[in-house]
Amino acid sequence: MLPFGLRPPGPSAPTLDILIQPSIDFGQAWQRRIEKIVGGDHIQLAHIDDLIALKSGTGRLRDQSDIAALERLKQLGAS
């Protein structure tokens, strides 16, 4: 997988990660998605297992620490 990040100017601007050749099947990930209502808006979130799978193939240190945090959340019962 080839990841790269897009970040607008500004010290607190969020980074948007773009994944080329992701390691998961989109259709299967879409079926496992989590639907939430936030501020009255319906949003779709990737399942924690899919996030871990996506971050596992990047080779980036940032993703390794994210995987550790996601694994801790999973142990606490987050999905």
PDB file of C-alpha atoms in Angstrom:
ATOM      1  CA  MET A   1       0.000   0.000   0.000  1.00  0.00           C
ATOM      2  CA  LEU A   2       1.188   3.528  -0.720  1.00  0.00           C
ATOM      3  CA  PRO A   3      -0.084   6.178   1.723  1.00  0.00           C
ATOM      4  CA  PHE A   4       0.382   9.923   1.513  1.00  0.00           C
ATOM      5  CA  GLY A   5      -1.117  12.786   3.482  1.00  0.00           C
ATOM      6  CA  LEU A   6      -2.749  16.021   2.373  1.00  0.00           C
ATOM      7  CA  ARG A   7      -2.589  18.856   4.855  1.00  0.00           C
ATOM      8  CA  PRO A   8      -3.862  22.417   4.432  1.00  0.00           C
ATOM      9  CA  PRO A   9      -1.741  25.277   5.755  1.00  0.00           C
ATOM     10  CA  GLY A  10      -2.040  25.978   9.469  1.00  0.00           C
ATOM     11  CA  PRO A  11      -0.571  24.477  12.629  1.00  0.00           C
ATOM     12  CA  SER A  12      -3.739  22.674  13.751  1.00  0.00           C
ATOM     13  CA  ALA A  13      -5.094  21.669  10.348  1.00  0.00           C
ATOM     14  CA  PRO A  14      -6.082  17.994  10.097  1.00  0.00           C
ATOM     15  CA  THR A  15      -4.268  15.648   7.727  1.00  0.00           C
ATOM     16  CA  LEU A  16      -6.228  13.610   5.199  1.00  0.00           C
ATOM     17  CA  ASP A  17      -4.530  10.290   4.412  1.00  0.00           C
ATOM     18  CA  ILE A  18      -4.908   8.995   0.860  1.00  0.00           C
ATOM     19  CA  LEU A  19      -4.287   5.258   0.362  1.00  0.00           C
ATOM     20  CA  ILE A  20      -3.213   3.897  -3.005  1.00  0.00           C
ATOM     21  CA  GLN A  21      -3.908   0.157  -3.387  1.00  0.00           C
ATOM     22  CA  PRO A  22      -5.520  -0.293   0.057  1.00  0.00           C
ATOM     23  CA  SER A  23      -5.083  -3.677   1.711  1.00  0.00           C
ATOM     24  CA  ILE A  24      -8.801  -4.271   2.333  1.00  0.00           C
ATOM     25  CA  ASP A  25     -11.790  -4.827   0.060  1.00  0.00           C
ATOM     26  CA  PHE A  26     -13.971  -1.699   0.014  1.00  0.00           C
ATOM     27  CA  GLY A  27     -17.231  -3.634  -0.381  1.00  0.00           C
ATOM     28  CA  GLN A  28     -16.519  -5.784   2.646  1.00  0.00           C
ATOM     29  CA  ALA A  29     -15.354  -2.767   4.657  1.00  0.00           C
ATOM     30  CA  TRP A  30     -18.537  -0.899   3.706  1.00  0.00           C
ATOM     31  CA  GLN A  31     -20.636  -3.792   5.044  1.00  0.00           C
ATOM     32  CA  ARG A  32     -18.743  -3.619   8.366  1.00  0.00           C
ATOM     33  CA  ARG A  33     -18.978   0.168   8.683  1.00  0.00           C
ATOM     34  CA  ILE A  34     -20.280   1.798  11.843  1.00  0.00           C
ATOM     35  CA  GLU A  35     -23.036   4.390  11.474  1.00  0.00           C
ATOM     36  CA  LYS A  36     -23.223   7.228  13.998  1.00  0.00           C
ATOM     37  CA  ILE A  37     -25.158  10.449  14.383  1.00  0.00           C
ATOM     38  CA  VAL A  38     -22.924  13.374  15.283  1.00  0.00           C
ATOM     39  CA  GLY A  39     -24.447  16.814  15.708  1.00  0.00           C
ATOM     40  CA  GLY A  40     -27.557  15.661  13.873  1.00  0.00           C
ATOM     41  CA  ASP A  41     -25.557  14.377  10.890  1.00  0.00           C
ATOM     42  CA  HIS A  42     -25.298  10.710   9.918  1.00  0.00           C
ATOM     43  CA  ILE A  43     -21.683   9.658   9.404  1.00  0.00           C
ATOM     44  CA  GLN A  44     -20.092   6.396   8.299  1.00  0.00           C
ATOM     45  CA  LEU A  45     -16.979   5.163  10.124  1.00  0.00           C
ATOM     46  CA  ALA A  46     -14.630   2.329   9.270  1.00  0.00           C
ATOM     47  CA  HIS A  47     -14.775  -0.636  11.652  1.00  0.00           C
ATOM     48  CA  ILE A  48     -11.815  -0.729  14.044  1.00  0.00           C
ATOM     49  CA  ASP A  49     -10.538  -3.987  12.482  1.00  0.00           C
ATOM     50  CA  ASP A  50     -10.474  -2.344   9.044  1.00  0.00           C
ATOM     51  CA  LEU A  51      -8.600   0.684  10.406  1.00  0.00           C
ATOM     52  CA  ILE A  52      -6.008  -1.639  11.924  1.00  0.00           C
ATOM     53  CA  ALA A  53      -5.679  -3.551   8.634  1.00  0.00           C
ATOM     54  CA  LEU A  54      -5.274  -0.335   6.641  1.00  0.00           C
ATOM     55  CA  LYS A  55      -2.631   1.044   8.977  1.00  0.00           C
ATOM     56  CA  SER A  56      -0.742  -2.265   9.155  1.00  0.00           C
ATOM     57  CA  GLY A  57       0.541  -2.056   5.598  1.00  0.00           C
ATOM     58  CA  THR A  58       1.912   1.489   5.501  1.00  0.00           C
ATOM     59  CA  GLY A  59       5.269   1.125   7.249  1.00  0.00           C
ATOM     60  CA  ARG A  60       4.838   4.551   8.885  1.00  0.00           C
ATOM     61  CA  LEU A  61       5.784   5.071  12.554  1.00  0.00           C
ATOM     62  CA  ARG A  62       2.672   7.199  13.048  1.00  0.00           C
ATOM     63  CA  ASP A  63       0.497   4.279  11.953  1.00  0.00           C
ATOM     64  CA  GLN A  64       2.292   1.866  14.283  1.00  0.00           C
ATOM     65  CA  SER A  65       1.372   4.047  17.264  1.00  0.00           C
ATOM     66  CA  ASP A  66      -2.184   4.376  15.910  1.00  0.00           C
ATOM     67  CA  ILE A  67      -2.434   0.565  15.697  1.00  0.00           C
ATOM     68  CA  ALA A  68      -1.374   0.252  19.339  1.00  0.00           C
ATOM     69  CA  ALA A  69      -4.038   2.799  20.354  1.00  0.00           C
ATOM     70  CA  LEU A  70      -6.696   1.072  18.238  1.00  0.00           C
ATOM     71  CA  GLU A  71      -5.811  -2.302  19.774  1.00  0.00           C
ATOM     72  CA  ARG A  72      -6.237  -0.791  23.268  1.00  0.00           C
ATOM     73  CA  LEU A  73      -9.626   0.632  22.272  1.00  0.00           C
ATOM     74  CA  LYS A  74     -10.628  -2.764  20.904  1.00  0.00           C
ATOM     75  CA  GLN A  75      -9.705  -4.415  24.215  1.00  0.00           C
ATOM     76  CA  LEU A  76     -11.949  -1.892  25.973  1.00  0.00           C
ATOM     77  CA  GLY A  77     -14.853  -2.940  23.770  1.00  0.00           C
ATOM     78  CA  ALA A  78     -14.845  -0.171  21.161  1.00  0.00           C
ATOM     79  CA  SER A  79     -15.914  -1.140  17.639  1.00  0.00           C
TER      80      SER A  79
END
